[in-house]
């Protein structure tokens, strides 16, 4: 890649800690594209990309020149960006960009730092006719010109380094479940597949003592992924599940393959596990705050996608099984959506699964 096509910058570690970005407004949509123009890579220190109130800002000169814009300083103290007949103007310490008499408000002011002008990357990139990309696996921001062969905005999670912002939860078991042997485990690790290349995934494992155990993973989608407040989206979700369960088996309460049901949803309410004393036994239980249905029946918020029986039931060991589903949803007033994937079990035994290759595309 030529110097014109790629510029590398650095950004502080404040986004890297704990595998979850503490302020997702900092970056823009995860997008897959074949033609990145400018790249800003996260680094530990001495950065040329700076965080301001949770927003990533980058040097205007680097950003503009890579997209073919000329930048000059006029006599009134405005920096002018010119491309063809279009002229944009901005000024240090002001949170707006002018195009003639029309002003576009920026989330943070333009700043002059060490003789370099810094602007919020996502907002200004849009005005320059390009798209902002965030690749979580490499901690990289990329700028892609519109009209290049960029695909619809997407996010992709493979758990190659860490949990990538995902968390896990368990529902439909007694609040005081510590007195029983539920064998609950979760975390990221290598999937025990027979393939020579190691594949990592998010593992969930639990013994279904309650006859209705729901194990799930979830992640927040926000401005990092390009989500805006109160906006309608059609979202395509696909993922692979690694399962070792074959068919034609029976266990306590049902089949370990066909009686463990896979469900998923994309919602605008944060998934939570809450105490609920309305169980049939009268014992206080932990319940999901969303409508997921019961076992083989899906709910309003989570749809039934299938079960955990592997594609070739007669084979030994773990095997990847693919799932896909499309959702229509409106983001909440905070510009957030939440993806949740899980299993609703009718098999009263131990289930151990891995999730990987999670892809989410936004339309």
Short mmCIF file of C-alpha atoms in Angstrom, two decimals:
data_model
loop_
_atom_site.label_atom_id
_atom_site.label_comp_id
_atom_site.label_asym_id
_atom_site.label_seq_id
_atom_site.Cartn_x
_atom_site.Cartn_y
_atom_site.Cartn_z
CA UNK A 1 0.00 0.00 0.00
CA UNK A 2 1.42 3.41 -0.95
CA UNK A 3 2.09 6.30 1.37
CA UNK A 4 -0.82 8.14 -0.19
CA UNK A 5 -3.19 5.27 0.47
CA UNK A 6 -2.34 4.62 4.08
CA UNK A 7 -1.24 6.81 6.96
CA UNK A 8 -0.53 5.26 10.33
CA UNK A 9 -1.19 7.16 13.52
CA UNK A 10 -1.40 6.17 17.16
CA UNK A 11 -4.02 6.37 19.85
CA UNK A 12 -3.81 5.94 23.61
CA UNK A 13 -4.50 2.81 25.62
CA UNK A 14 -7.61 4.14 27.29
CA UNK A 15 -9.76 2.17 24.84
CA UNK A 16 -7.87 -1.09 25.15
CA UNK A 17 -8.27 -1.93 28.82
CA UNK A 18 -10.62 -4.69 29.98
CA UNK A 19 -11.48 -5.72 26.43
CA UNK A 20 -14.46 -3.35 26.51
CA UNK A 21 -14.30 0.20 25.18
CA UNK A 22 -15.39 2.38 28.12
CA UNK A 23 -16.69 5.11 25.85
CA UNK A 24 -17.95 3.66 22.54
CA UNK A 25 -18.77 7.13 21.19
CA UNK A 26 -15.08 7.47 20.47
CA UNK A 27 -15.06 5.63 17.18
CA UNK A 28 -17.38 4.91 14.27
CA UNK A 29 -18.92 1.97 12.48
CA UNK A 30 -17.11 -1.32 12.13
CA UNK A 31 -16.98 -1.76 8.37
CA UNK A 32 -15.37 -4.30 6.13
CA UNK A 33 -13.88 -2.82 2.97
CA UNK A 34 -11.33 -3.71 0.34
CA UNK A 35 -10.01 -0.15 -0.15
CA UNK A 36 -8.90 1.60 3.06
CA UNK A 37 -7.46 5.04 2.36
CA UNK A 38 -6.24 6.27 5.74
CA UNK A 39 -5.45 4.12 8.77
CA UNK A 40 -5.06 5.24 12.38
CA UNK A 41 -3.80 2.43 14.61
CA UNK A 42 -4.19 2.38 18.39
CA UNK A 43 -0.88 2.48 20.30
CA UNK A 44 0.20 2.90 23.89
CA UNK A 45 1.54 6.44 23.99
CA UNK A 46 3.10 9.32 22.04
CA UNK A 47 0.00 9.27 19.88
CA UNK A 48 -0.91 11.46 16.94
CA UNK A 49 -4.57 10.71 17.56
CA UNK A 50 -6.11 12.10 20.73
CA UNK A 51 -9.19 11.40 22.83
CA UNK A 52 -11.38 14.39 23.72
CA UNK A 53 -14.38 13.75 25.99
CA UNK A 54 -14.65 10.22 24.68
CA UNK A 55 -14.32 11.11 20.98
CA UNK A 56 -11.38 10.16 18.79
CA UNK A 57 -9.78 13.17 17.10
CA UNK A 58 -7.17 13.01 14.34
CA UNK A 59 -4.96 15.50 12.51
CA UNK A 60 -7.06 17.34 9.93
CA UNK A 61 -4.19 17.62 7.45
CA UNK A 62 -3.62 13.87 7.36
CA UNK A 63 -7.32 13.15 7.03
CA UNK A 64 -8.07 15.77 4.38
CA UNK A 65 -5.03 15.21 2.15
CA UNK A 66 -5.60 11.46 2.00
CA UNK A 67 -9.09 12.12 0.63
CA UNK A 68 -7.94 14.65 -1.94
CA UNK A 69 -8.94 17.86 -0.14
CA UNK A 70 -6.71 20.95 -0.07
CA UNK A 71 -6.37 22.82 3.20
CA UNK A 72 -5.45 26.51 3.56
CA UNK A 73 -5.65 29.19 6.28
CA UNK A 74 -7.56 32.32 5.24
CA UNK A 75 -7.20 35.88 6.55
CA UNK A 76 -10.11 35.49 9.01
CA UNK A 77 -8.45 32.63 10.85
CA UNK A 78 -10.58 29.90 9.27
CA UNK A 79 -9.06 26.73 7.86
CA UNK A 80 -10.64 26.07 4.48
CA UNK A 81 -11.00 22.64 2.90
CA UNK A 82 -11.47 22.67 -0.86
CA UNK A 83 -12.33 19.89 -3.29
CA UNK A 84 -13.81 20.81 -6.65
CA UNK A 85 -16.43 23.49 -6.04
CA UNK A 86 -17.03 22.47 -2.40
CA UNK A 87 -15.52 24.61 0.36
CA UNK A 88 -15.71 23.76 4.07
CA UNK A 89 -14.47 26.10 6.80
CA UNK A 90 -13.64 25.50 10.43
CA UNK A 91 -11.84 27.32 13.20
CA UNK A 92 -9.87 26.25 16.30
CA UNK A 93 -11.95 26.08 19.52
CA UNK A 94 -15.23 26.07 17.58
CA UNK A 95 -17.49 23.02 17.37
CA UNK A 96 -18.84 23.52 13.87
CA UNK A 97 -17.99 23.24 10.19
CA UNK A 98 -19.33 25.84 7.78
CA UNK A 99 -20.36 25.26 4.18
CA UNK A 100 -21.47 28.65 3.00
CA UNK A 101 -24.11 29.76 5.50
CA UNK A 102 -24.88 26.20 6.61
CA UNK A 103 -23.27 25.00 9.84
CA UNK A 104 -22.73 21.38 10.91
CA UNK A 105 -22.29 20.95 14.65
CA UNK A 106 -19.36 18.80 15.81
CA UNK A 107 -19.46 16.67 18.99
CA UNK A 108 -16.28 18.34 20.32
CA UNK A 109 -14.49 21.55 19.29
CA UNK A 110 -11.65 21.70 16.79
CA UNK A 111 -8.36 21.92 18.71
CA UNK A 112 -4.87 23.14 17.85
CA UNK A 113 -2.31 20.90 19.57
CA UNK A 114 1.43 21.23 18.96
CA UNK A 115 0.74 23.23 15.79
CA UNK A 116 -1.55 20.50 14.42
CA UNK A 117 -5.29 20.87 13.99
CA UNK A 118 -7.33 17.99 15.47
CA UNK A 119 -10.93 17.22 14.51
CA UNK A 120 -13.44 14.53 15.61
CA UNK A 121 -12.77 11.78 13.11
CA UNK A 122 -16.23 10.39 12.46
CA UNK A 123 -18.11 13.68 12.07
CA UNK A 124 -15.54 15.34 9.82
CA UNK A 125 -14.95 12.20 7.74
CA UNK A 126 -18.65 12.15 6.84
CA UNK A 127 -18.46 15.78 5.67
CA UNK A 128 -15.46 14.89 3.51
CA UNK A 129 -17.49 12.25 1.70
CA UNK A 130 -15.99 9.18 3.31
CA UNK A 131 -16.82 6.51 5.87
CA UNK A 132 -15.17 5.67 9.17
CA UNK A 133 -14.25 2.07 9.91
CA UNK A 134 -13.38 0.47 13.23
CA UNK A 135 -11.69 -2.93 13.17
CA UNK A 136 -11.81 -4.30 16.71
CA UNK A 137 -9.43 -7.22 16.07
CA UNK A 138 -6.54 -4.90 15.10
CA UNK A 139 -7.60 -1.82 17.12
CA UNK A 140 -7.53 0.22 13.90
CA UNK A 141 -9.55 3.13 12.50
CA UNK A 142 -9.77 3.20 8.71
CA UNK A 143 -11.14 5.87 6.41
CA UNK A 144 -12.82 4.65 3.22
CA UNK A 145 -13.97 6.93 0.40
CA UNK A 146 -17.61 6.56 -0.58
CA UNK A 147 -17.90 5.04 -4.01
CA UNK A 148 -15.04 2.64 -3.31
CA UNK A 149 -16.04 -0.97 -2.98
CA UNK A 150 -17.02 -0.74 0.65
CA UNK A 151 -19.70 -3.12 1.86
CA UNK A 152 -22.56 -2.34 4.20
CA UNK A 153 -21.30 -1.47 7.69
CA UNK A 154 -20.42 -4.64 9.57
CA UNK A 155 -18.87 -5.85 12.78
CA UNK A 156 -17.01 -9.13 13.05
CA UNK A 157 -15.98 -10.96 16.22
CA UNK A 158 -13.67 -13.97 16.37
CA UNK A 159 -12.34 -13.70 19.98
CA UNK A 160 -8.78 -14.06 18.74
CA UNK A 161 -7.39 -11.83 21.48
CA UNK A 162 -10.03 -11.29 24.15
CA UNK A 163 -13.77 -11.10 24.81
CA UNK A 164 -14.11 -8.17 22.35
CA UNK A 165 -16.74 -6.44 24.46
CA UNK A 166 -18.99 -9.48 24.94
CA UNK A 167 -20.23 -10.58 28.35
CA UNK A 168 -22.12 -13.68 29.50
CA UNK A 169 -25.15 -14.35 31.68
CA UNK A 170 -27.26 -17.17 33.10
CA UNK A 171 -31.03 -17.14 33.73
CA UNK A 172 -33.85 -19.52 34.67
CA UNK A 173 -32.19 -20.95 37.78
CA UNK A 174 -32.77 -20.35 41.49
CA UNK A 175 -31.40 -17.17 43.02
CA UNK A 176 -29.71 -19.39 45.60
CA UNK A 177 -28.29 -21.73 42.95
CA UNK A 178 -24.94 -21.93 44.71
CA UNK A 179 -26.30 -24.80 46.79
CA UNK A 180 -26.62 -26.99 43.66
CA UNK A 181 -23.94 -28.19 41.27
CA UNK A 182 -24.70 -26.16 38.15
CA UNK A 183 -21.05 -26.32 36.98
CA UNK A 184 -21.30 -22.86 35.42
CA UNK A 185 -18.28 -21.78 33.39
CA UNK A 186 -17.64 -19.14 30.73
CA UNK A 187 -14.74 -17.49 28.94
CA UNK A 188 -12.76 -17.22 25.73
CA UNK A 189 -10.53 -20.07 24.60
CA UNK A 190 -9.54 -22.42 21.78
CA UNK A 191 -12.39 -24.59 20.49
CA UNK A 192 -11.49 -28.31 20.56
CA UNK A 193 -12.00 -28.85 16.83
CA UNK A 194 -10.09 -31.42 14.78
CA UNK A 195 -8.91 -28.75 12.31
CA UNK A 196 -5.19 -27.99 12.31
CA UNK A 197 -5.78 -24.22 12.58
CA UNK A 198 -6.82 -23.14 16.08
CA UNK A 199 -10.23 -21.44 16.25
CA UNK A 200 -11.15 -19.40 19.29
CA UNK A 201 -14.62 -18.86 20.68
CA UNK A 202 -16.65 -17.70 23.66
CA UNK A 203 -17.44 -20.78 25.76
CA UNK A 204 -20.55 -21.28 27.92
CA UNK A 205 -21.07 -24.39 30.02
CA UNK A 206 -23.69 -25.34 32.59
CA UNK A 207 -25.53 -28.26 34.18
CA UNK A 208 -29.28 -27.79 33.74
CA UNK A 209 -30.45 -28.63 37.26
CA UNK A 210 -33.44 -26.30 36.91
CA UNK A 211 -34.83 -28.02 33.75
CA UNK A 212 -34.90 -24.62 31.99
CA UNK A 213 -31.37 -23.18 32.01
CA UNK A 214 -30.75 -20.21 29.69
CA UNK A 215 -27.09 -19.38 28.98
CA UNK A 216 -26.30 -16.35 26.82
CA UNK A 217 -23.72 -13.87 25.57
CA UNK A 218 -24.49 -10.24 24.84
CA UNK A 219 -22.85 -7.08 23.52
CA UNK A 220 -23.79 -3.41 23.29
CA UNK A 221 -23.84 -1.76 19.86
CA UNK A 222 -23.50 2.03 19.86
CA UNK A 223 -21.79 4.90 18.10
CA UNK A 224 -18.66 2.77 17.79
CA UNK A 225 -20.64 0.66 15.36
CA UNK A 226 -22.32 3.68 13.72
CA UNK A 227 -25.64 3.39 15.59
CA UNK A 228 -27.52 6.69 15.93
CA UNK A 229 -30.40 7.50 18.33
CA UNK A 230 -34.02 6.68 17.44
CA UNK A 231 -33.17 5.15 14.08
CA UNK A 232 -34.76 2.15 12.34
CA UNK A 233 -32.37 -0.64 11.31
CA UNK A 234 -32.54 -3.91 9.46
CA UNK A 235 -29.73 -5.98 10.94
CA UNK A 236 -28.39 -9.30 9.71
CA UNK A 237 -26.82 -11.56 12.34
CA UNK A 238 -24.81 -14.69 11.59
CA UNK A 239 -22.59 -16.81 13.82
CA UNK A 240 -21.06 -20.23 14.23
CA UNK A 241 -21.66 -22.41 17.26
CA UNK A 242 -19.25 -25.22 18.14
CA UNK A 243 -21.25 -28.16 19.49
CA UNK A 244 -20.37 -31.76 20.25
CA UNK A 245 -23.95 -33.00 20.48
CA UNK A 246 -25.11 -35.60 17.95
CA UNK A 247 -28.63 -36.74 17.16
CA UNK A 248 -30.74 -39.70 18.24
CA UNK A 249 -29.70 -39.28 21.86
CA UNK A 250 -31.90 -39.13 24.92
CA UNK A 251 -31.10 -37.76 28.31
CA UNK A 252 -32.87 -36.66 31.46
CA UNK A 253 -35.70 -34.36 30.40
CA UNK A 254 -34.88 -34.59 26.69
CA UNK A 255 -32.17 -34.84 24.06
CA UNK A 256 -28.80 -33.12 24.69
CA UNK A 257 -28.83 -32.12 21.01
CA UNK A 258 -32.45 -31.59 19.98
CA UNK A 259 -33.80 -30.29 23.30
CA UNK A 260 -31.28 -27.45 23.66
CA UNK A 261 -32.66 -24.56 21.62
CA UNK A 262 -30.67 -21.72 20.09
CA UNK A 263 -32.19 -18.23 20.29
CA UNK A 264 -31.01 -14.74 19.36
CA UNK A 265 -32.26 -11.18 19.28
CA UNK A 266 -31.23 -7.58 18.68
CA UNK A 267 -33.12 -5.26 20.99
CA UNK A 268 -33.05 -1.70 22.32
CA UNK A 269 -33.33 -2.72 25.98
CA UNK A 270 -30.19 -3.85 27.77
CA UNK A 271 -30.40 -7.58 28.64
CA UNK A 272 -30.39 -8.10 32.41
CA UNK A 273 -30.90 -10.99 34.78
CA UNK A 274 -33.31 -10.06 37.58
CA UNK A 275 -34.73 -11.85 40.61
CA UNK A 276 -38.26 -13.11 40.03
CA UNK A 277 -40.36 -14.94 42.63
CA UNK A 278 -43.13 -15.89 40.19
CA UNK A 279 -41.78 -19.39 39.43
CA UNK A 280 -44.10 -22.40 39.52
CA UNK A 281 -42.26 -23.80 42.54
CA UNK A 282 -42.45 -20.61 44.55
CA UNK A 283 -38.66 -20.52 44.75
CA UNK A 284 -37.15 -17.14 43.76
CA UNK A 285 -35.50 -17.50 40.35
CA UNK A 286 -33.21 -15.42 38.15
CA UNK A 287 -35.05 -14.42 34.99
CA UNK A 288 -34.14 -12.55 31.81
CA UNK A 289 -35.83 -9.16 31.46
CA UNK A 290 -36.61 -9.91 27.79
CA UNK A 291 -39.24 -12.13 26.19
CA UNK A 292 -37.30 -15.14 24.93
CA UNK A 293 -40.16 -17.63 24.98
CA UNK A 294 -39.85 -21.03 26.64
CA UNK A 295 -37.53 -23.73 25.28
CA UNK A 296 -38.81 -24.75 21.80
CA UNK A 297 -40.93 -21.58 21.47
CA UNK A 298 -39.37 -18.23 20.64
CA UNK A 299 -40.41 -14.93 22.15
CA UNK A 300 -41.05 -11.34 21.12
CA UNK A 301 -37.45 -10.31 21.73
CA UNK A 302 -35.49 -13.49 21.00
CA UNK A 303 -36.30 -15.69 18.02
CA UNK A 304 -35.85 -19.47 17.85
CA UNK A 305 -33.07 -20.33 15.36
CA UNK A 306 -32.72 -24.09 15.84
CA UNK A 307 -31.03 -26.51 18.21
CA UNK A 308 -27.48 -27.58 19.05
CA UNK A 309 -27.44 -30.83 17.06
CA UNK A 310 -24.27 -30.73 14.95
CA UNK A 311 -24.40 -30.98 11.14
CA UNK A 312 -22.91 -34.48 11.05
CA UNK A 313 -24.33 -36.14 14.19
CA UNK A 314 -22.43 -39.39 13.65
CA UNK A 315 -19.02 -37.67 13.90
CA UNK A 316 -17.04 -37.43 17.12
CA UNK A 317 -16.01 -34.25 18.90
CA UNK A 318 -16.94 -30.62 18.31
CA UNK A 319 -18.20 -29.28 14.99
CA UNK A 320 -19.21 -25.78 13.85
CA UNK A 321 -22.87 -25.16 13.09
CA UNK A 322 -23.92 -21.97 11.28
CA UNK A 323 -26.92 -19.76 12.14
CA UNK A 324 -28.35 -16.68 10.40
CA UNK A 325 -31.25 -14.34 11.17
CA UNK A 326 -32.43 -10.85 10.20
CA UNK A 327 -33.98 -8.39 12.64
CA UNK A 328 -35.85 -5.09 12.32
CA UNK A 329 -35.31 -2.83 15.32
CA UNK A 330 -35.19 0.84 16.33
CA UNK A 331 -32.29 2.15 18.40
CA UNK A 332 -33.11 3.76 21.73
CA UNK A 333 -32.78 7.44 22.62
CA UNK A 334 -29.20 6.86 23.74
CA UNK A 335 -28.21 5.43 20.36
CA UNK A 336 -27.83 1.89 21.67
CA UNK A 337 -28.80 -1.59 20.52
CA UNK A 338 -28.01 -4.91 22.18
CA UNK A 339 -27.31 -8.27 20.58
CA UNK A 340 -28.00 -11.40 22.61
CA UNK A 341 -27.37 -15.05 21.63
CA UNK A 342 -28.11 -18.03 23.85
CA UNK A 343 -29.50 -21.50 24.46
CA UNK A 344 -32.74 -22.45 26.23
CA UNK A 345 -32.30 -25.97 27.56
CA UNK A 346 -34.81 -28.74 28.13
CA UNK A 347 -32.03 -31.28 28.65
CA UNK A 348 -31.25 -31.82 32.33
CA UNK A 349 -27.54 -32.44 31.86
CA UNK A 350 -24.29 -30.65 31.07
CA UNK A 351 -24.14 -28.49 27.93
CA UNK A 352 -20.83 -26.96 26.78
CA UNK A 353 -20.82 -24.74 23.67
CA UNK A 354 -18.63 -22.16 21.94
CA UNK A 355 -19.66 -19.11 19.89
CA UNK A 356 -17.41 -17.68 17.17
CA UNK A 357 -17.36 -15.88 13.80
CA UNK A 358 -20.14 -13.50 14.85
CA UNK A 359 -21.02 -11.12 12.01
CA UNK A 360 -23.48 -8.23 12.27
CA UNK A 361 -24.31 -6.01 9.28
CA UNK A 362 -26.42 -2.84 9.46
CA UNK A 363 -28.77 -1.46 6.82
#
